[in-house]
XYZ file of C-alpha atoms in Angstrom:
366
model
C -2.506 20.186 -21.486
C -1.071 23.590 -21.336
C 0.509 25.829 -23.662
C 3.796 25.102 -22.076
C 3.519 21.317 -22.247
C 2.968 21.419 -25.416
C 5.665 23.409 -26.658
C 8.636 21.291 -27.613
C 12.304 22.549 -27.087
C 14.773 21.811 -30.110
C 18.047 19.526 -29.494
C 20.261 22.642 -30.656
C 19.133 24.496 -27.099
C 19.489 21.574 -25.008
C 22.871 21.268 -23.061
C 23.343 16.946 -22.529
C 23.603 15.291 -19.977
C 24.566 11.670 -20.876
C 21.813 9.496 -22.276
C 18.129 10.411 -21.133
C 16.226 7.648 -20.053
C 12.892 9.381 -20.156
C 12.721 10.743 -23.858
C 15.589 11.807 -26.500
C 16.370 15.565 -26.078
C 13.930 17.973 -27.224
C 11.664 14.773 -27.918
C 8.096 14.583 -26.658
C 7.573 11.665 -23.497
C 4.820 9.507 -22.710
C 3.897 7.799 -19.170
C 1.825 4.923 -19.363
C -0.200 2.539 -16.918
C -3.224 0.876 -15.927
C -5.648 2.413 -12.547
C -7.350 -0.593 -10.869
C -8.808 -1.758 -7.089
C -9.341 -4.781 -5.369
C -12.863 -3.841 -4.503
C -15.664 -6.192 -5.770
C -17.905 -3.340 -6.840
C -18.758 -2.065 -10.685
C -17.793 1.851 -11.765
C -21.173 3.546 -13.330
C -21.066 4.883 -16.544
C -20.573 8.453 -15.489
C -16.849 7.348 -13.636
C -13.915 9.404 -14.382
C -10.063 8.547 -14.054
C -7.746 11.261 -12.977
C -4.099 10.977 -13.403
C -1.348 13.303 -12.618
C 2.205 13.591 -13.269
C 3.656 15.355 -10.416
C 7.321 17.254 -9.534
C 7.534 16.079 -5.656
C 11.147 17.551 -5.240
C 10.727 20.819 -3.550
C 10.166 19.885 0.388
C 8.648 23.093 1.252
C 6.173 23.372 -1.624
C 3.043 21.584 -2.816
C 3.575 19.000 -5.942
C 3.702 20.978 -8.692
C 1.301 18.937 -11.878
C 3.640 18.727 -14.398
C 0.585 17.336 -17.016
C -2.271 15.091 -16.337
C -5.533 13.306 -18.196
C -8.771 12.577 -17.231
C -10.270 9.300 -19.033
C -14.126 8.764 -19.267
C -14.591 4.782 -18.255
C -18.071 5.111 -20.418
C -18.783 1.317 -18.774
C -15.243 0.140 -19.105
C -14.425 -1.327 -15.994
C -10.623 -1.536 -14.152
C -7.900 -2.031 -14.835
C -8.344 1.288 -16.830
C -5.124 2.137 -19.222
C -3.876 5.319 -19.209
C -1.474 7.809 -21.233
C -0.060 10.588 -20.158
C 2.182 12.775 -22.481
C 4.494 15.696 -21.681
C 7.428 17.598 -22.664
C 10.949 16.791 -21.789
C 11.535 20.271 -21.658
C 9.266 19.922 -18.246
C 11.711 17.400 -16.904
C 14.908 17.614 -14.850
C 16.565 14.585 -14.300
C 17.760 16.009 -10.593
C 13.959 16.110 -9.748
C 11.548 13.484 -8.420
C 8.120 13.027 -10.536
C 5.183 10.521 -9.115
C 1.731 9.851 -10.958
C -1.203 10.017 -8.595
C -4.948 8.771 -9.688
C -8.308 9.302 -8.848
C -11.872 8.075 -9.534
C -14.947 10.176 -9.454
C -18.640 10.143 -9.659
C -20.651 13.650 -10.300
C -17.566 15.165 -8.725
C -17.253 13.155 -5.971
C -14.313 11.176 -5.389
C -14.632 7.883 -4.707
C -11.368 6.514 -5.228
C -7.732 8.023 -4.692
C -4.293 6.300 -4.476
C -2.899 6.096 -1.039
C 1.109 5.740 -2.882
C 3.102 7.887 -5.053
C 4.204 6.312 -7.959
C 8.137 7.017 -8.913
C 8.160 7.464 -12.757
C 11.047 8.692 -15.575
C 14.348 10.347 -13.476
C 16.090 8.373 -10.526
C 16.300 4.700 -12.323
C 12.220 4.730 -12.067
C 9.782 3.337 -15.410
C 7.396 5.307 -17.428
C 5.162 2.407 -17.298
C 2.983 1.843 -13.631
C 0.304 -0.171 -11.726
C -1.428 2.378 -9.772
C -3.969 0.705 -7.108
C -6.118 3.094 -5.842
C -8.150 2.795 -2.357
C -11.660 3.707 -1.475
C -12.282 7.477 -0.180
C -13.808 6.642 3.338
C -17.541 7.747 3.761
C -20.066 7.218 5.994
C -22.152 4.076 6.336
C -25.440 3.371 3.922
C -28.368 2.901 5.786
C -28.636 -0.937 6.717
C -25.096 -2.226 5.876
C -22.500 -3.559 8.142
C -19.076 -1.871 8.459
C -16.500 -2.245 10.695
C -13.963 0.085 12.775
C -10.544 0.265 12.508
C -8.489 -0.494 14.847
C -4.904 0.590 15.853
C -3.706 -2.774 16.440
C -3.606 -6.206 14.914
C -3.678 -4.507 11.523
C -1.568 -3.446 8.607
C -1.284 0.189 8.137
C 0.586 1.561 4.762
C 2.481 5.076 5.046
C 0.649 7.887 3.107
C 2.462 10.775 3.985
C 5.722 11.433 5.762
C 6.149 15.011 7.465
C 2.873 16.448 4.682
C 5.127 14.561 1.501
C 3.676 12.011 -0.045
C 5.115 8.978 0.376
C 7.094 6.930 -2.984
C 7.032 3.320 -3.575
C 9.761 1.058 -3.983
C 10.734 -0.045 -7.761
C 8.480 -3.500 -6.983
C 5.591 -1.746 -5.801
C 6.530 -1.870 -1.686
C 5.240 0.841 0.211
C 6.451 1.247 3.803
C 3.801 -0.278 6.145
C 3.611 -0.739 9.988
C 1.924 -4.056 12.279
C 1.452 -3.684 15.827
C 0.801 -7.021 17.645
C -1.170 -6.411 20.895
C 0.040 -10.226 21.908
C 3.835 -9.206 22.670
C 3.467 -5.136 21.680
C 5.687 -5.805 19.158
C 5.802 -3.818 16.060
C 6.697 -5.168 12.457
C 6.382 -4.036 8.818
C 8.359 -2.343 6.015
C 10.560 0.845 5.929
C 10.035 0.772 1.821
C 13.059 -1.371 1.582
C 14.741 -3.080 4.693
C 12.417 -4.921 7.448
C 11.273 -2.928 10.182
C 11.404 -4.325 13.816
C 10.689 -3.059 17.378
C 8.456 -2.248 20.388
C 5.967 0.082 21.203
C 4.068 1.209 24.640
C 0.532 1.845 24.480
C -2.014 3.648 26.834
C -4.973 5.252 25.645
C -3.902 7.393 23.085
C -0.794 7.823 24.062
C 1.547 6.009 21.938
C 5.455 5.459 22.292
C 8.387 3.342 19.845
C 11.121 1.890 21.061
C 14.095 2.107 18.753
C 13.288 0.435 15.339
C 15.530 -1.526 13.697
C 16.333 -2.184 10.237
C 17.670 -5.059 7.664
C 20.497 -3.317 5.983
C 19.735 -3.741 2.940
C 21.049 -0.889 -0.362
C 18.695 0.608 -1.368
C 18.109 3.600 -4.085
C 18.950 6.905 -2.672
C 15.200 7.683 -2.346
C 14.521 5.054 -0.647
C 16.928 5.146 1.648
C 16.731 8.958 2.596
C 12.733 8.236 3.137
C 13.106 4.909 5.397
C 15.614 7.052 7.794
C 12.729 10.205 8.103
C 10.288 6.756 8.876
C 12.432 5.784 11.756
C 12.819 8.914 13.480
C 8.979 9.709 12.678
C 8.217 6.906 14.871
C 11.261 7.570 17.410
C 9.516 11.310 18.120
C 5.716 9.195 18.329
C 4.199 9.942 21.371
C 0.504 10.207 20.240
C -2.105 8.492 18.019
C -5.135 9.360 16.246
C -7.553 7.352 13.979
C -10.203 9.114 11.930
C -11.988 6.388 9.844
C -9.471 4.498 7.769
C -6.412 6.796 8.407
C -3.890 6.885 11.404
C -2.117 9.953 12.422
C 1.268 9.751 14.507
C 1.638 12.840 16.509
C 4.550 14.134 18.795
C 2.030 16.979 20.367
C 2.665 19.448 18.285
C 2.508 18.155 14.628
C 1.395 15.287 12.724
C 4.412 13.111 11.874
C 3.087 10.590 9.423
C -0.147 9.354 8.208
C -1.206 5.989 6.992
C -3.774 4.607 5.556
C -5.754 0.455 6.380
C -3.994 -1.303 3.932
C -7.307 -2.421 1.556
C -6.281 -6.251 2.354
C -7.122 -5.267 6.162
C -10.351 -6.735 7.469
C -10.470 -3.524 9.694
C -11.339 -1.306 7.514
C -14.660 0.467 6.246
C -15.794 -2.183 4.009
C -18.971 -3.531 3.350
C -19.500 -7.085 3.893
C -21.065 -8.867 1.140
C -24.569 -11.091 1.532
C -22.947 -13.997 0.576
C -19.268 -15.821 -0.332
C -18.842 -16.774 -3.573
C -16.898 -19.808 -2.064
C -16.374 -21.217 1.431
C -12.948 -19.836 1.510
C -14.359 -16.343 1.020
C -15.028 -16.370 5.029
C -10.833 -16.402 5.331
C -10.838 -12.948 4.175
C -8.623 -10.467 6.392
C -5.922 -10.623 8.619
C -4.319 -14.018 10.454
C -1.784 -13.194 12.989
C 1.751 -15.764 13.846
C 4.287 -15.440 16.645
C 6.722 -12.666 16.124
C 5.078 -10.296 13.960
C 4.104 -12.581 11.289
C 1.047 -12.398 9.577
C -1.203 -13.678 6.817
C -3.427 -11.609 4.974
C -5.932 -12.288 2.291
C -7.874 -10.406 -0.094
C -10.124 -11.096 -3.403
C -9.459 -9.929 -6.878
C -12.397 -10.610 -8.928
C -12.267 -14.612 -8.407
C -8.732 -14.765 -7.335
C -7.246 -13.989 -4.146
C -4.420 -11.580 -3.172
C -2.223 -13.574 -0.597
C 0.435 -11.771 1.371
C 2.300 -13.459 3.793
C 5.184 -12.013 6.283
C 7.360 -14.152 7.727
C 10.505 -12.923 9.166
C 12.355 -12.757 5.777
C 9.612 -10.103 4.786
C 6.576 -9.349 3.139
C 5.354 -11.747 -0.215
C 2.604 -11.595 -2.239
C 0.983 -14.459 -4.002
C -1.779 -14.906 -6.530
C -4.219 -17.674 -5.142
C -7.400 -19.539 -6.423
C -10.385 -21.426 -4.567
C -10.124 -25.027 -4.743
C -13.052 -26.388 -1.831
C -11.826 -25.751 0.799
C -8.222 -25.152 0.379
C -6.610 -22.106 -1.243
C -3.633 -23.126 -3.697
C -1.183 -20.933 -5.068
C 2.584 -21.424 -5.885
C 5.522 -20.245 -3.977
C 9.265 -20.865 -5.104
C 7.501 -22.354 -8.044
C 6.212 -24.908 -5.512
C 2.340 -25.279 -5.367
C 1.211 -24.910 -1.772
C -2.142 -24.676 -0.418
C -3.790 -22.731 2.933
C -6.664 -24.853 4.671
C -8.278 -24.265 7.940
C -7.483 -26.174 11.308
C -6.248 -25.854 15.162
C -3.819 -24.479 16.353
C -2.151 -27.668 17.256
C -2.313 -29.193 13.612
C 0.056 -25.573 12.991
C 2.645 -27.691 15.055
C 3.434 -24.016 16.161
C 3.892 -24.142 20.083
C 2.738 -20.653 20.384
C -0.104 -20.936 18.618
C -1.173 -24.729 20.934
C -4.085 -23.698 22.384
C -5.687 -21.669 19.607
C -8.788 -22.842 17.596
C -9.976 -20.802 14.576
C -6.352 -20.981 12.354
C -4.836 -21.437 8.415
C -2.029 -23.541 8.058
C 0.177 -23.792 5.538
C 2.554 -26.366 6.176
C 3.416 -28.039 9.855
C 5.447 -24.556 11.402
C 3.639 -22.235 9.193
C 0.404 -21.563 10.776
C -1.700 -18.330 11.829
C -5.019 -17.296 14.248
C -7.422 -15.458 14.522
C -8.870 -16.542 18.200
């Protein structure tokens, strides 16, 4: 840390400004948190975590590291915890401060987080989850990786005109669906549901007018969902370099987003073998209207999100033959594999390869 983090101002020189959520005046703070992936790989001994506490206020200026640490995972393996102290002296409570991570090997990254974190001013914790995303690379010799592709796939917002992009108290990032069926697109604005249409021909790219749940949101939030809109509303370009999606209006890059990691799009290895039959649902399942379910492995659970048209929910699931239970509403459900017709769905009639949830809750992938 540097010689002005680690100086610590005395209450007598402070001037108050009601009660400070992120450390008593002239007191010493502490942010706290855990890096982790979804990935089914192993860090080598050698791995190092890199986490930063950063001032993301000034629009026209690069973050400015307000303090950071770097944690040797010597075998450990994630969730890694973290700690990172600084001054209150370093803080004003009219700014905005994020925590970023990192993984490395010999220098190379490996792993970065694709959301910035909202810690200590604005209502936000000191405590976070930070889920970080592999660094895209080129194929090893031998293994099998797929393309992405602009549609039929989640894409989370990384950056909005070159600022990084903040999460929503809950974890919500704003994210984007296109449906080639009806060119429909769907997702998340960070807060409200997003809704709309889009034209598409080659890589020209055009939205119709988004709309939005109304939902109240923090300030933040709000201010950064309105910039999403009229990101998309000036579109009129695409570009898609690996894992990452850049929305152009011909002169500058509007936004960027990254393949969300639950995405079977993505550059991802595919492993030899399941560990159970249910492993082979993996990815993306598409409904009528923009509704989607998606599911991904942690360790030997899996991640389940499902949209509907109330929004985006996330569920923790386990294996159980050849269903996949989890609870919902504090309901147990289960997914399990059938036609489109057992769906009851009559959009989805004369499809063949779907999950179904319950009779009107189905989704395809043929």
């Amino acid at each position: 840390m540097s010689g002005k983090n680690a100086i610590l101002a005395t209450a007598a020189g402070l001037i108050c400004f009601g009660p400070l959520s992120w450390a008593q005046a002239g007191e010493p703070g502490v942010v706290t948190g855990t890096v982790a992936y979804l990935q089914r790989s192993a860090l080598p001994p050698n791995a190092i975590v890199h986490v930063q506490l950063q001032d993301v206020s000034a629009q026209d200026k690069p973050a400015r590291i307000v303090a950071e640490a770097k944690i040797p995972t010597e075998g450990k393996q994630v969730p890694i915890a973290f700690r990172i102290p600084y001054a209150a002296t370093d803080i004003d409570p009219a700014h905005r401060y994020v925590v970023r991570a990192t993984i490395s090997v010999g220098g190379k990254m490996i792993f970065t987080s694709t959301t910035a974190y909202p810690v200590i001013t604005r209502g936000a914790s000191t405590e976070v989850a930070i889920m970080v995303q592999p660094v895209s690379a080129h194929p090893a010799p031998g293994s099998r990786h797929r393309a992405a592709k602009l549609e039929g796939h989640e894409w989370s917002l990384i950056e909005l005109g070159r600022r990084p992009v903040a999460a929503s108290p809950d974890g919500t990032t704003p994210n984007l669906l296109l449906n080639a069926n009806d060119r429909r697109l769907s997702g998340s604005g960070g807060c409200n549901r997003l809704v709309g249409g889009y034209a598409l021909r080659g890589q020209s790219l055009h939205f119709t007018p988004a709309g939005l749940t109304r939902m109240v949101c923090p300030e933040f939030l709000m201010t950064q969902e309105q910039a999403f809109v009229a990101a998309l509303q000036s579109t009129t370009s695409y570009r898609i370099v690996g894992d990452t999606l850049e929305l152009s209006d011909g002169t500058q890059v509007l936004a960027r987003f990254k393949l969300s990691a639950a995405s079977p799009a993505g550059p991802t290895v595919t492993p030899n073998a399941p560990d159970f039959p249910t492993d082979l649902w993996l990815g993306q399942w598409n409904g009528p209207e923009g509704t989607y379910l998606v599911l991904a492995k942690n360790g030997v659970k899996y991640v389940v999100k499902i949209r509907s048209l109330d929004g985006l929910d996330t569920y923790e699931g386990v294996a159980a033959g050849d269903r996949i239970q989890f609870t919902r509403d504090g309901k147990a459900e289960s997914i399990r594999a059938g036609s489109g017709e057992v769906t009851g769905m009559k959009w989805l009639l004369d499809k063949k390869n779907c999950l179904i949830i319950k009779t009107g809750e189905g989704f395809c992938r043929d």
